Structures are given as C-alpha cells and as structure tokens.
PDB file of C-alpha atoms (C1' of nucleotides) in Angstrom:
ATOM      1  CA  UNK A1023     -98.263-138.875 -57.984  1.00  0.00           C
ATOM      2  CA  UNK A1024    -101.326-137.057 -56.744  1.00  0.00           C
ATOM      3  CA  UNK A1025    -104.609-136.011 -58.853  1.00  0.00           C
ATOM      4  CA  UNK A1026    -106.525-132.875 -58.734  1.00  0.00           C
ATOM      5  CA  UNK A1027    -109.222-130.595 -59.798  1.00  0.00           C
ATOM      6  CA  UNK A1028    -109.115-127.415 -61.270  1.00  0.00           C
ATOM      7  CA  UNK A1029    -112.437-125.457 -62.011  1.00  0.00           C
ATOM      8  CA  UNK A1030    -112.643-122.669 -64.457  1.00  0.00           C
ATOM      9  CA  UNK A1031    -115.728-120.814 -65.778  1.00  0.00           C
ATOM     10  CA  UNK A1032    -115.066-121.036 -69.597  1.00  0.00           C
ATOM     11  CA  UNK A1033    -116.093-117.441 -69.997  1.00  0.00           C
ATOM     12  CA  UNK A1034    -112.918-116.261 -67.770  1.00  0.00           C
ATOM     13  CA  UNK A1035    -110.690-119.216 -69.115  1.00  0.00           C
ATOM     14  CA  UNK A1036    -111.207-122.566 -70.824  1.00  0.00           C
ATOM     15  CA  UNK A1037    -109.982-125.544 -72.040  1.00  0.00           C
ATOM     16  CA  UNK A1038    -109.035-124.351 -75.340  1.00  0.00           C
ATOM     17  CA  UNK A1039    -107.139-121.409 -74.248  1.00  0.00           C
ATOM     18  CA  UNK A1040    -105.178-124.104 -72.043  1.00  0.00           C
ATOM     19  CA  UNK A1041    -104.650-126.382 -75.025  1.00  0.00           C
ATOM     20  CA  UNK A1042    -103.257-123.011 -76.629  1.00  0.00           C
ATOM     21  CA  UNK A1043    -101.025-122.159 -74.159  1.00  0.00           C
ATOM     22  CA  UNK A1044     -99.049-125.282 -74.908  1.00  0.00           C
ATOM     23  CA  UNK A1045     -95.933-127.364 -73.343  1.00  0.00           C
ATOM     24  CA  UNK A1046     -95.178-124.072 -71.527  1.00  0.00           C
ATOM     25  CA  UNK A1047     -98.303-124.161 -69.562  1.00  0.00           C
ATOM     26  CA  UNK A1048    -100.125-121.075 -67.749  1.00  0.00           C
ATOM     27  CA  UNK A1049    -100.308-119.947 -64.415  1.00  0.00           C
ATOM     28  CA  UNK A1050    -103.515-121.164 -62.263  1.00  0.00           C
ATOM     29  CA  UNK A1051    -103.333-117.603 -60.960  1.00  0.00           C
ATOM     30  CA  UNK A1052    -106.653-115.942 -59.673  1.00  0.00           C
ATOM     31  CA  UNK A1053    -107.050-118.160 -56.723  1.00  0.00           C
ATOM     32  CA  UNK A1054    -108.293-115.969 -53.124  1.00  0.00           C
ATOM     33  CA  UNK A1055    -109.488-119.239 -51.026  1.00  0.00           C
ATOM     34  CA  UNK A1056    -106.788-120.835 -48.447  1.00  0.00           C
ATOM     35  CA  UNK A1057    -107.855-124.068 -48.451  1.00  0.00           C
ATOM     36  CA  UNK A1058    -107.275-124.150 -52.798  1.00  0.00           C
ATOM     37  CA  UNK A1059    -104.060-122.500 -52.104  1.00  0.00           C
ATOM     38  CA  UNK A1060    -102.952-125.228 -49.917  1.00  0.00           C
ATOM     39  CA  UNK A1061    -103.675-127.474 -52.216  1.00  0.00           C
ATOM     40  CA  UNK A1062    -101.786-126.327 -54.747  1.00  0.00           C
ATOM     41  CA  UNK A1063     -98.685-125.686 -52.292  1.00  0.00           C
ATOM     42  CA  UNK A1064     -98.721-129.303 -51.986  1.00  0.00           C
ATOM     43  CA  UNK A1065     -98.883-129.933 -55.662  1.00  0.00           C
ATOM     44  CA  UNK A1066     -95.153-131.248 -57.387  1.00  0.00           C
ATOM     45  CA  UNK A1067     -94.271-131.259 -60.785  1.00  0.00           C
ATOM     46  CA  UNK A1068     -95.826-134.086 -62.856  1.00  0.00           C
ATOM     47  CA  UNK A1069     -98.759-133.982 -60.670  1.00  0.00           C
ATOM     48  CA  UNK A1070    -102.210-134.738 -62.766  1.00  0.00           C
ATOM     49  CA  UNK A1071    -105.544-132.812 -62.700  1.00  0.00           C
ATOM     50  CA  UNK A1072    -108.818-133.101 -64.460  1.00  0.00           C
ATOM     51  CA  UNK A1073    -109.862-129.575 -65.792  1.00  0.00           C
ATOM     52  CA  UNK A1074    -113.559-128.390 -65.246  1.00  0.00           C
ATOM     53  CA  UNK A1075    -116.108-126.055 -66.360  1.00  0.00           C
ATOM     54  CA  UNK A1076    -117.886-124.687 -64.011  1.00  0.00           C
ATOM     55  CA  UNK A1077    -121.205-122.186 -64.513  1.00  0.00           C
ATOM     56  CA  UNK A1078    -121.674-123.155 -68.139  1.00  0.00           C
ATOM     57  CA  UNK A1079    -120.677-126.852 -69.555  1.00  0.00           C
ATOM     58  CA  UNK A1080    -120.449-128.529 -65.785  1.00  0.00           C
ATOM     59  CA  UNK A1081    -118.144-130.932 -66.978  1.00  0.00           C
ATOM     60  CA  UNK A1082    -114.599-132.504 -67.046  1.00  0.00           C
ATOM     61  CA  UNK A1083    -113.516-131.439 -70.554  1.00  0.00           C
ATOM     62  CA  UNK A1084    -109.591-132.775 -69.860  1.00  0.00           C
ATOM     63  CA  UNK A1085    -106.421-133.770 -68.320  1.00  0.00           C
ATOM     64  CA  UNK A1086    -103.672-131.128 -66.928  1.00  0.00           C
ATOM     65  CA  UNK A1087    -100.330-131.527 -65.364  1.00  0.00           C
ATOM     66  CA  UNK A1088     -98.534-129.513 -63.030  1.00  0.00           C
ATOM     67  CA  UNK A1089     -95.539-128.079 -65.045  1.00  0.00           C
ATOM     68  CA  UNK A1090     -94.448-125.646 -62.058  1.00  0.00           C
ATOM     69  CA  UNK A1091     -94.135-125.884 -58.529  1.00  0.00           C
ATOM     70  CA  UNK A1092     -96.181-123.183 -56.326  1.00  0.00           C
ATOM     71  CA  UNK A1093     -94.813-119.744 -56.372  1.00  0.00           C
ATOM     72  CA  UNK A1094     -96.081-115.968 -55.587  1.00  0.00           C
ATOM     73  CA  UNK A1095     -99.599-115.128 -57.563  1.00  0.00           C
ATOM     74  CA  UNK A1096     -98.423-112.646 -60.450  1.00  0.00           C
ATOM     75  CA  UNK A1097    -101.603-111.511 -60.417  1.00  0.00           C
ATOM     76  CA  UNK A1098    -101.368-109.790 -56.952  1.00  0.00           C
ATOM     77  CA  UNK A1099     -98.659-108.237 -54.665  1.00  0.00           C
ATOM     78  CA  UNK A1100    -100.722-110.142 -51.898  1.00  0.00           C
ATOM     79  CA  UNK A1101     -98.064-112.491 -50.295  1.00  0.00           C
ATOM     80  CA  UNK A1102    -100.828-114.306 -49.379  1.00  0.00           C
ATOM     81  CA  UNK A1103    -101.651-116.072 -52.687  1.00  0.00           C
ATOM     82  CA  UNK A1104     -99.225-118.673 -54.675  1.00  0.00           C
ATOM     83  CA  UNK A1105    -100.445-120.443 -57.575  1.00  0.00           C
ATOM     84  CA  UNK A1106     -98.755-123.513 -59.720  1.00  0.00           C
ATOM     85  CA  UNK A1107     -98.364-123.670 -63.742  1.00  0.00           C
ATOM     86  CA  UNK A1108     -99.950-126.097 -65.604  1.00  0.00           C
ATOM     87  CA  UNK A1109    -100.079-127.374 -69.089  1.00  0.00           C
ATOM     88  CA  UNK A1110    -102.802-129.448 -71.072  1.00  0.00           C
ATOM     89  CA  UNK A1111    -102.116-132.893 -71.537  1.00  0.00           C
ATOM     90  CA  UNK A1112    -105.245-134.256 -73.243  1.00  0.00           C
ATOM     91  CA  UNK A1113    -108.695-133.780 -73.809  1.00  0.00           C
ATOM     92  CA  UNK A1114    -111.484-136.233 -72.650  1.00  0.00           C
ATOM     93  CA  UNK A1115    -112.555-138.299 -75.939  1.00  0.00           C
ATOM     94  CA  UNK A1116    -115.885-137.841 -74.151  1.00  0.00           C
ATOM     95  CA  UNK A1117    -116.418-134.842 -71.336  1.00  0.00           C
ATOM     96  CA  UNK A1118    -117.637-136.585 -68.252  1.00  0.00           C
ATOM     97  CA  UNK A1119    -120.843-134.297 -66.838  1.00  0.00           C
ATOM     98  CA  UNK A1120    -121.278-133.639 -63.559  1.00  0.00           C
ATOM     99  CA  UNK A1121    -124.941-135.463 -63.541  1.00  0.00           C
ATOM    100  CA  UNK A1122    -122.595-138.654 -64.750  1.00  0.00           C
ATOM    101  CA  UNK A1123    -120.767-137.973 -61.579  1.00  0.00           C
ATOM    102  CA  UNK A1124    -123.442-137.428 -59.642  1.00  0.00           C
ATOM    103  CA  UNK A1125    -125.205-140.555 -60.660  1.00  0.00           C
ATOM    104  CA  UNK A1126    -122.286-142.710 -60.340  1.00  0.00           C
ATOM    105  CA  UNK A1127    -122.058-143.817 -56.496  1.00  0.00           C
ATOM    106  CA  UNK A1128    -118.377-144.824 -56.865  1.00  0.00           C
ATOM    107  CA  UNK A1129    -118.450-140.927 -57.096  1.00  0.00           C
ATOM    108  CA  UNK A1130    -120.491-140.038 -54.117  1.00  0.00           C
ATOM    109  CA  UNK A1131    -117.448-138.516 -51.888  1.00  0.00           C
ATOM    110  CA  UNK A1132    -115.716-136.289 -54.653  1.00  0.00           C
ATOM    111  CA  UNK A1133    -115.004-133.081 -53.387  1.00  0.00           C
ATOM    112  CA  UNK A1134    -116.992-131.560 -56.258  1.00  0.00           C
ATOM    113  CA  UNK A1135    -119.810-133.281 -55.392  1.00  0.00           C
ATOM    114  CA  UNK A1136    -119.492-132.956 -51.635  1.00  0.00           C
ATOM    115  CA  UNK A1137    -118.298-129.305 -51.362  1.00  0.00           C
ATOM    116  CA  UNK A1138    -119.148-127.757 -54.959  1.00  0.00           C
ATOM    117  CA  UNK A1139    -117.219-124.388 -53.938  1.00  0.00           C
ATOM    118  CA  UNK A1140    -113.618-125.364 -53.560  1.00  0.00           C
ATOM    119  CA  UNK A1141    -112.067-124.403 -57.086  1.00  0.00           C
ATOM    120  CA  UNK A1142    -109.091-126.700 -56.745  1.00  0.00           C
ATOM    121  CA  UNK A1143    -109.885-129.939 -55.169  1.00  0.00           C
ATOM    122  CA  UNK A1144    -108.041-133.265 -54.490  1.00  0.00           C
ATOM    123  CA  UNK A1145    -109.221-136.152 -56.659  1.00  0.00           C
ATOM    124  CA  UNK A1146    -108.375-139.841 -55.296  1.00  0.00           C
ATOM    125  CA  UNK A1147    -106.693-142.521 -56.828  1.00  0.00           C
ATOM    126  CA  UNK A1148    -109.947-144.404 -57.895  1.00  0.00           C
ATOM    127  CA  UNK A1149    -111.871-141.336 -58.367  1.00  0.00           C
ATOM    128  CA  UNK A1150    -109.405-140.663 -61.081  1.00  0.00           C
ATOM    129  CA  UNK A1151    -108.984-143.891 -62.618  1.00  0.00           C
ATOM    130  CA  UNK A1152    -112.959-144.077 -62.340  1.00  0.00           C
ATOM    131  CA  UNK A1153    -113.329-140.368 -64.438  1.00  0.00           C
ATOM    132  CA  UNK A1154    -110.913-141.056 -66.790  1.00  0.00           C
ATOM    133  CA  UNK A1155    -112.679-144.533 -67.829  1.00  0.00           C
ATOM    134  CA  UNK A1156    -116.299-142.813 -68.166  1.00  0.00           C
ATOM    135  CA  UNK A1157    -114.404-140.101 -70.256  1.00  0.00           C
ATOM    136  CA  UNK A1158    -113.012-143.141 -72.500  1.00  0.00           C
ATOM    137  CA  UNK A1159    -109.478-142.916 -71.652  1.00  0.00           C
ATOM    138  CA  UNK A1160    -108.389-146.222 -71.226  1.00  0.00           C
ATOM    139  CA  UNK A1161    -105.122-145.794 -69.864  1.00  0.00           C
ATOM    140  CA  UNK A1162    -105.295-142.926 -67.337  1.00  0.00           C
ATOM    141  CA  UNK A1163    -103.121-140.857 -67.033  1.00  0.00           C
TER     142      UNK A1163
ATOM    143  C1'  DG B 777    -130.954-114.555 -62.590  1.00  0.00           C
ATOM    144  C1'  DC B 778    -131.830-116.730 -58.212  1.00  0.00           C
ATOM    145  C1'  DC B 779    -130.365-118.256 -54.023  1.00  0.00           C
ATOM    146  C1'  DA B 780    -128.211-121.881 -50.883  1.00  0.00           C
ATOM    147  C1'  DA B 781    -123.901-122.943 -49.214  1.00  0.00           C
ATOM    148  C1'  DC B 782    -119.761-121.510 -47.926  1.00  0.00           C
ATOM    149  C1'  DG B 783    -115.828-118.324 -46.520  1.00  0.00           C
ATOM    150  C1'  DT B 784    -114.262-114.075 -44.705  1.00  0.00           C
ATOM    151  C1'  DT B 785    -114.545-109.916 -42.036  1.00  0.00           C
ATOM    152  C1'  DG B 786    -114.938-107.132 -38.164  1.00  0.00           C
ATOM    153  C1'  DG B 787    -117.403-105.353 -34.009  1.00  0.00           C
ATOM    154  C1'  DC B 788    -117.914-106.687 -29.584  1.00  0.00           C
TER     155       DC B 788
ATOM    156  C1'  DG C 700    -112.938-115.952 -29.852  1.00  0.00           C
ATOM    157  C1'  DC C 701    -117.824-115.571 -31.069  1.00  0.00           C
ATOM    158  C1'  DC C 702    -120.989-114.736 -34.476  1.00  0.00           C
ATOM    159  C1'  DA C 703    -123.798-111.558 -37.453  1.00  0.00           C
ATOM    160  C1'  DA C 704    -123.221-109.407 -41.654  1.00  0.00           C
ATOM    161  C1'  DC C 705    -121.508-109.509 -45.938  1.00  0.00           C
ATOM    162  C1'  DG C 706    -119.481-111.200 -50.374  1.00  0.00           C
ATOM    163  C1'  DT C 707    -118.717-114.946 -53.618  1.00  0.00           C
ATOM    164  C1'  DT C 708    -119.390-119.250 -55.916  1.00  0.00           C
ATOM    165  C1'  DG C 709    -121.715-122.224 -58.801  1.00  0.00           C
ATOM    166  C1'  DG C 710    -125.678-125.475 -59.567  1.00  0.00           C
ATOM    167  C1'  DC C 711    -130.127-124.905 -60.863  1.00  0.00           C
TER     168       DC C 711
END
DNA sequence: GCCAACGTTGGC
DNA sequence: GCCAACGTTGGC
C-alpha cells in the first residue's frame, strides 16, 4: 500500500465536509498540475493519505483512503485532468502542524516541506508511520 | 495581503 | 527548444 498527501484550503473544502461525505467518499476533483495528477493515476484502491490544510490551519487534521481508482475530472471536459475518490477514515486525536514537521528532522525530505506547492504529494513509509505517531495514532493506518 | 517559488504559456 | 512573461500557490 502506498501513502499520500492531499492539501485542501479549508475555506474551498475541509476535513469536516470529508467526514460528511461518508463511506461513499468524494471526488479529489479540482486538480490542474501534472505532476499531482500523476500521482493520483498511480493511486489503487485502499491506498492511505493524510489530509491537510493548507492557507489557514497548516496542519494534518486526518487520515483518507482512496475509495476509487483515477477517472476523468467531472469538474472539466478537459481530458487532461483525472482525479480519484476518497473517503475519511479518521481524524488525528491531535493535528500534527507543519512547524512539528518542520522541526522534526526525521521529516526533513517530505515533499511538503521540500516542495510546499505540489497539492497531492507522496508520503513514505516512515514518514507516515512517523506523522501518524506525533498525531497519537498508535497503530497507523 | 505580500511575495517567493514554482509551473505553464507562447513568441521567437 | 529556449526563456521571458505571466499566473497560481501557500507560508509568512
């Protein structure tokens, strides 16, 4: 299974609107940057991600999971732009800042970190497990 | 709200 | 195919 990261400024859409969207999930539509589009062309179903807030909280609020494969971008007849589904799994007992990223140096190569731009990243292995501890899951996952 | 960093566009 | 101009993102 892979791990990701999805950024969202909570004005346009945020974690609770996810939560509400339930087992069915929502589309991650919206998306106009190739290199975020490939990565979620890559993405398979059951495939984890950490969601973000970007612009105003700067912070990992919770866990997602890919409920749909990539297909065409509803939002746009563009055949340019596919997006996945995904569905809220959890929330974060405690949202992990980006300063507590920033100051961990486990954390120094995240994508968010190294390339703050790219609105749906890959997130390793022990960059997960590593988040998902400081956000007091103890099982991640 | 500012602006640096990044991506895309389009003239050449 | 280069690169200047432009638009967007997102931390500050």
């Amino acid at each position: 299974m892979a791990y990701w990261l999805f950024k969202s400024e909570p004005d346009a859409w945020n974690w609770d609107q996810q939560v509400a969207k339930g087992e069915a999930g929502e589309e991650w539509h919206g998306v106009r940057n190739y290199q975020a589009r490939n990565n979620m062309r890559v993405m398979v179903v059951g495939d984890r991600g950490f969601f973000y807030h970007s612009r105003q909280g700067l912070e990992v609020v919770g866990i997602v999971e890919v409920c749909a494969a990539a297909h065409p971008d509803s939002t746009t007849d563009d055949p340019r732009w596919d997006c996945v589904d995904i569905r809220a799994v959890a929330p974060l007992p405690r949202p992990v800042t980006l300063d507590a990223i920033k100051a961990d140096p486990r954390l120094s190569d995240m994508v968010l970190v190294r390339n703050s731009r790219l609105s749906v990243q890959p997130v390793t292995d022990a960059q997960w497990q590593i988040v998902c501890a400081l956000g007091g899951l103890e099982k991640a996952g």
